[in-house]
PDB file of C-alpha atoms in Angstrom:
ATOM      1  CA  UNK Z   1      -6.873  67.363 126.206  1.00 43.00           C
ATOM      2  CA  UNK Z   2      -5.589  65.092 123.610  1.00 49.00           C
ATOM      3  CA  UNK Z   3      -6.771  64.034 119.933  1.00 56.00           C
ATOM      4  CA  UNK Z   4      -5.702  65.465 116.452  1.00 58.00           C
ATOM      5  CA  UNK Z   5      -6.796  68.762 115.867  1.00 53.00           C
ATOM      6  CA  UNK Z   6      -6.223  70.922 112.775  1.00 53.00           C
ATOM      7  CA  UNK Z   7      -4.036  74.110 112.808  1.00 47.00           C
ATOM      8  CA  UNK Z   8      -5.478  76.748 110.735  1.00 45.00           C
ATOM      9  CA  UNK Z   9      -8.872  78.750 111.051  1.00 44.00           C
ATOM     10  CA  UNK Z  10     -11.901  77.616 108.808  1.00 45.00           C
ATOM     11  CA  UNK Z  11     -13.622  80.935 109.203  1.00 46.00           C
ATOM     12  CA  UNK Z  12     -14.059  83.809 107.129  1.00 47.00           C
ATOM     13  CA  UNK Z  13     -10.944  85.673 106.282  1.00 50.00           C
ATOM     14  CA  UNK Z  14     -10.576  88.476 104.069  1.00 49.00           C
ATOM     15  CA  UNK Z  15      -8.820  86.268 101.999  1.00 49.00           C
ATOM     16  CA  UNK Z  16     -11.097  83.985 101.884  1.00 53.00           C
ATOM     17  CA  UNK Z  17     -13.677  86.240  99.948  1.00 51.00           C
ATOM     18  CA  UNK Z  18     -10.657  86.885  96.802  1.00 50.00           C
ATOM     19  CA  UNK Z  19     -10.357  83.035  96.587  1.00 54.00           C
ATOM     20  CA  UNK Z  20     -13.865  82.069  96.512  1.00 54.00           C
ATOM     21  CA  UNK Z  21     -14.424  85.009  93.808  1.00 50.00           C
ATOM     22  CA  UNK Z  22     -11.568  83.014  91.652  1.00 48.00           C
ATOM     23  CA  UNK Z  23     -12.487  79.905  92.097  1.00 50.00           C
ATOM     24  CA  UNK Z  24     -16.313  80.553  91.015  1.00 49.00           C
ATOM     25  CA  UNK Z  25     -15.180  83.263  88.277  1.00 45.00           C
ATOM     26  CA  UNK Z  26     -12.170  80.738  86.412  1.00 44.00           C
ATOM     27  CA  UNK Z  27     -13.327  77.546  87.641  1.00 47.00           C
ATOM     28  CA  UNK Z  28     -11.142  74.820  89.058  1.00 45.00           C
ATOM     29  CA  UNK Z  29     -10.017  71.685  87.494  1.00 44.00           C
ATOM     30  CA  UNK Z  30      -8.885  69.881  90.614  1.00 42.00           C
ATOM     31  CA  UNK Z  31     -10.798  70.265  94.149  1.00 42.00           C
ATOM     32  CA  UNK Z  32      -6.793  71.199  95.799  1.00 43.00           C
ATOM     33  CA  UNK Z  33      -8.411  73.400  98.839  1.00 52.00           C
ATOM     34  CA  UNK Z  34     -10.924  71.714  99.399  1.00 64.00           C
ATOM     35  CA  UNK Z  35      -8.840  68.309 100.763  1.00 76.00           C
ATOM     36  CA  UNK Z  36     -11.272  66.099 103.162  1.00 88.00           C
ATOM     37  CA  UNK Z  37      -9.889  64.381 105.483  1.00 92.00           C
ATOM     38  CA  UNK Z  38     -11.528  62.397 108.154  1.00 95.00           C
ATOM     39  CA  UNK Z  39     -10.257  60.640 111.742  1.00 94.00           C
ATOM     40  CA  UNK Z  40     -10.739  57.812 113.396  1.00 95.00           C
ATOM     41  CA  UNK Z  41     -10.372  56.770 116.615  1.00 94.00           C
ATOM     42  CA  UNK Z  42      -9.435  52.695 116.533  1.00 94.00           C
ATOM     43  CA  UNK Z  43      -8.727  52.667 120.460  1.00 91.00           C
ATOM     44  CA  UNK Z  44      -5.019  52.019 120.107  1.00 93.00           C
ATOM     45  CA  UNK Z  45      -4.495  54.563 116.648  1.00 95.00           C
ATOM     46  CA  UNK Z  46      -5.941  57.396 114.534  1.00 96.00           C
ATOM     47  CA  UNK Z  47      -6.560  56.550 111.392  1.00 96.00           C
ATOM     48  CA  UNK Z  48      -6.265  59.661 109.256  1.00 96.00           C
ATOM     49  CA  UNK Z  49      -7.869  59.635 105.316  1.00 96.00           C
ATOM     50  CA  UNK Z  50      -7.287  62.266 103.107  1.00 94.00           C
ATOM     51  CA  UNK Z  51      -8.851  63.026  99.609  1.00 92.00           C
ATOM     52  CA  UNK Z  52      -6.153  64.077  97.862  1.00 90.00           C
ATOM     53  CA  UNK Z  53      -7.606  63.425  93.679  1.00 86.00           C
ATOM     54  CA  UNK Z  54      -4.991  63.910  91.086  1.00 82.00           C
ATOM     55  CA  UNK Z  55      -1.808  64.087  93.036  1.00 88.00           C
ATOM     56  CA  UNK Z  56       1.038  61.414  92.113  1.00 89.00           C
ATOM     57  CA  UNK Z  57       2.561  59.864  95.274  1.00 92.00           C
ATOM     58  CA  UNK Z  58       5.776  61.854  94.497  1.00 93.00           C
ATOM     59  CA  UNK Z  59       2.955  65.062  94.727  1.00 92.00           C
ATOM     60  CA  UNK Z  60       2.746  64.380  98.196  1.00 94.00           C
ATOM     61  CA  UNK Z  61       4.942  65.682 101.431  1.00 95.00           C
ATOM     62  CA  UNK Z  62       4.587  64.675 105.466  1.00 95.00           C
ATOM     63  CA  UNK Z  63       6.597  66.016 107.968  1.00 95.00           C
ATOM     64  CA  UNK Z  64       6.604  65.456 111.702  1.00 95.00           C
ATOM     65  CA  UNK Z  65       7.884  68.361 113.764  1.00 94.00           C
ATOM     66  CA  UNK Z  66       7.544  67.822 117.603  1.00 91.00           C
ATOM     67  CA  UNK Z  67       3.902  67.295 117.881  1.00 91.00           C
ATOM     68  CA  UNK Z  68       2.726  68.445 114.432  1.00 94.00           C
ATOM     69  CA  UNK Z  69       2.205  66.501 111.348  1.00 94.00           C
ATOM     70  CA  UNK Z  70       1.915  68.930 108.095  1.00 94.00           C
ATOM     71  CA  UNK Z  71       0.627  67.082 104.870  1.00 94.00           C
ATOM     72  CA  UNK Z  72       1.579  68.972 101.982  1.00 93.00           C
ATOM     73  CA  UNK Z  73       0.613  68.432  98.195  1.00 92.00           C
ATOM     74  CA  UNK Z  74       2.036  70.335  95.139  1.00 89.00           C
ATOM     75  CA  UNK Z  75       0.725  69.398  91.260  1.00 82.00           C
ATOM     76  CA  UNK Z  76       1.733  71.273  88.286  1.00 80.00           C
ATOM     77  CA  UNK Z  77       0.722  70.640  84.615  1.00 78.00           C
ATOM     78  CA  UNK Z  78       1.428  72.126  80.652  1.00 77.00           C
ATOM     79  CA  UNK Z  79       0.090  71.737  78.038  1.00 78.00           C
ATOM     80  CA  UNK Z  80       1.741  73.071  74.799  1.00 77.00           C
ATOM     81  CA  UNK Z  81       0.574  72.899  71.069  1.00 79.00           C
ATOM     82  CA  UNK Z  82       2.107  74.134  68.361  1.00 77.00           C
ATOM     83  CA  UNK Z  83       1.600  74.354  64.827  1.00 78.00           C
ATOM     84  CA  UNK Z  84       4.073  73.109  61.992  1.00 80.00           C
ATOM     85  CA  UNK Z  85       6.102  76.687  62.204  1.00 80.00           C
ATOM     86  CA  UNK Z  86       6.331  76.211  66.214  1.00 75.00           C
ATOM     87  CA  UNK Z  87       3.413  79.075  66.754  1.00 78.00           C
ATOM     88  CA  UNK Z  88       1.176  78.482  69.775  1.00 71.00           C
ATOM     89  CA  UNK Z  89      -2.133  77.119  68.294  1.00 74.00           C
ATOM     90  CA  UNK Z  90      -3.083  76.640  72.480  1.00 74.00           C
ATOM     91  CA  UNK Z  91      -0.607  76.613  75.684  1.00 73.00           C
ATOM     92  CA  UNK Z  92      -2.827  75.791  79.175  1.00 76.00           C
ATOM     93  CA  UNK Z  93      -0.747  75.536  82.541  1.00 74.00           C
ATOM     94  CA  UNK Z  94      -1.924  74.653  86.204  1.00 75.00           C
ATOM     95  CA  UNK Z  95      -0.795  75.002  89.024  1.00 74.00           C
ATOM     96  CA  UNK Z  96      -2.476  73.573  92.775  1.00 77.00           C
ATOM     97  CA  UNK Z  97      -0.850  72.795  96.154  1.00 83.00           C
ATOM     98  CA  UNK Z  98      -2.691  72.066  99.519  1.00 86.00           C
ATOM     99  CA  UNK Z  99      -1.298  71.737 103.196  1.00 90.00           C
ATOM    100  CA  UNK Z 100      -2.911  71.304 106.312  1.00 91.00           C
ATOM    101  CA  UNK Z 101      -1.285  70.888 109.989  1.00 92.00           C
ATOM    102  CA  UNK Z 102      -2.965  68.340 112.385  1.00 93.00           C
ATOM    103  CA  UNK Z 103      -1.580  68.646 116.477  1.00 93.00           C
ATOM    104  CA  UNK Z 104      -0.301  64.822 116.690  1.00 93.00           C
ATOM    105  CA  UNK Z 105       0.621  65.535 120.686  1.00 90.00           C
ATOM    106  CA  UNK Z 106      -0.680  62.064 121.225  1.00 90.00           C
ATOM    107  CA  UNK Z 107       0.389  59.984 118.845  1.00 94.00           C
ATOM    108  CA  UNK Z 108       3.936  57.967 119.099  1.00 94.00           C
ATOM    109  CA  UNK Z 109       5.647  59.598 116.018  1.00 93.00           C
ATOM    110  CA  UNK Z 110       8.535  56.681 115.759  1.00 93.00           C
ATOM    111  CA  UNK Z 111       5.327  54.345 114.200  1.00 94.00           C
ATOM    112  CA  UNK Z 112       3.040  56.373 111.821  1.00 95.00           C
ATOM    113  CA  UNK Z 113       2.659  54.745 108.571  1.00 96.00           C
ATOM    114  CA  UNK Z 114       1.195  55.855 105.359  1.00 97.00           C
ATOM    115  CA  UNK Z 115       0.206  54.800 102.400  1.00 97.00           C
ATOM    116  CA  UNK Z 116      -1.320  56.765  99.089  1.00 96.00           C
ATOM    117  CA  UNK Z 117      -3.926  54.462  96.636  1.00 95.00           C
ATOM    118  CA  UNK Z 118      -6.353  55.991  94.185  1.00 92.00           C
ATOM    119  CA  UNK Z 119      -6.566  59.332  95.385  1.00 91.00           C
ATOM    120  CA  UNK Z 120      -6.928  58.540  99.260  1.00 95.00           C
ATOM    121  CA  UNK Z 121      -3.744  59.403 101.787  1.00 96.00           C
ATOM    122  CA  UNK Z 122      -4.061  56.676 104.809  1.00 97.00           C
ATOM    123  CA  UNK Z 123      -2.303  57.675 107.264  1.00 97.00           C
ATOM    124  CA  UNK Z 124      -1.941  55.134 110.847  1.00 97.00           C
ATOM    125  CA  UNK Z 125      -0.707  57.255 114.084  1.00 96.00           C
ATOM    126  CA  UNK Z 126      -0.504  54.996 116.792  1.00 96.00           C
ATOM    127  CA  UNK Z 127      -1.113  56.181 120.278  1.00 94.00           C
ATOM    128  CA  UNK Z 128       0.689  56.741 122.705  1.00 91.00           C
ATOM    129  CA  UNK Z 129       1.329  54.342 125.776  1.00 87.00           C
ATOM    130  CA  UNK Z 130      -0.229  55.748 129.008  1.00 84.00           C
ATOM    131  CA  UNK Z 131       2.085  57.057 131.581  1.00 83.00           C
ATOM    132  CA  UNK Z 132       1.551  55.088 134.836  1.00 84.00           C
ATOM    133  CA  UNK Z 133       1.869  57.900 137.960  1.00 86.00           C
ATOM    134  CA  UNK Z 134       5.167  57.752 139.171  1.00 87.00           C
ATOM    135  CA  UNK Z 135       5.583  57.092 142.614  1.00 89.00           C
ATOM    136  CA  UNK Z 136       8.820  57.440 144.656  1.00 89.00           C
ATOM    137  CA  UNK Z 137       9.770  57.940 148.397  1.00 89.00           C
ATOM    138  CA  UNK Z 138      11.991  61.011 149.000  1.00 90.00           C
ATOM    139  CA  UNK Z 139      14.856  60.682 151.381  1.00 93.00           C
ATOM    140  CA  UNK Z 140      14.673  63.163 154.478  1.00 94.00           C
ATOM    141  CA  UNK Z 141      18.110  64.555 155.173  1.00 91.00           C
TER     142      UNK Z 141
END
């Protein structure tokens, strides 16, 4: 069976329950977990789109490794200030990164494309050609 399909469980994990408890207890300033993504099928590609909100392009990592594509997203920000005698008056810092593995068994990795615009990762993954049945004639000896 072919088609993208995403690595990772979406279930409940024990984990799960500590991260849910921080993100409704200290809030979140950037939706980093939570990345949609949809696929398409365009009969000769997949066309993958991924939110990915506040990330520069530079943010943003893919990697192809046999038949897996990861996308990968780290963002970090400070802000510092200080009064006239260099005290702290406030100091905020945050941190968010994302990844997500899709199986790409289908796909001829030598074309993908991508492009990142306002937020939204486009990603083309061409298919592959069928494979015609080989047919040969075996020598008797």
């Amino acid at each position: 069976m072919y088609g993208l399909t995403p690595f990772g469980g979406t279930g409940f994990g024990l984990w799960d329950a500590f991260n849910d408890f921080d993100k409704n207890f200290f809030g979140s300033n950037m939706p980093i977990n939570n990345c949609r993504t949809d696929i398409r099928d365009d009969g000769d590609k997949y066309v993958m789109e991924s939110e990915l909100p506040g990330f520069d392009k530079e943010d943003i990592k893919l990697d192809i490794n046999g038949s897996q594509l990861t996308i990968a997203a780290e963002h970090s920000t400070s802000n510092d200030e200080k009064d006239d005698k260099g005290n702290y008056i406030r100091r905020e810092r945050s941190f968010g990164s994302y990844r997500r593995s899709f199986d790409i068994g289908d796909v001829n990795t030598d074309a993908v494309s991508a492009e990142y615009k306002n937020g939204i990762l486009t990603i083309e993954l061409p298919k592959k050609a069928p494979e015609a049945p080989v047919a040969k004639r075996l020598e008797i000896k």
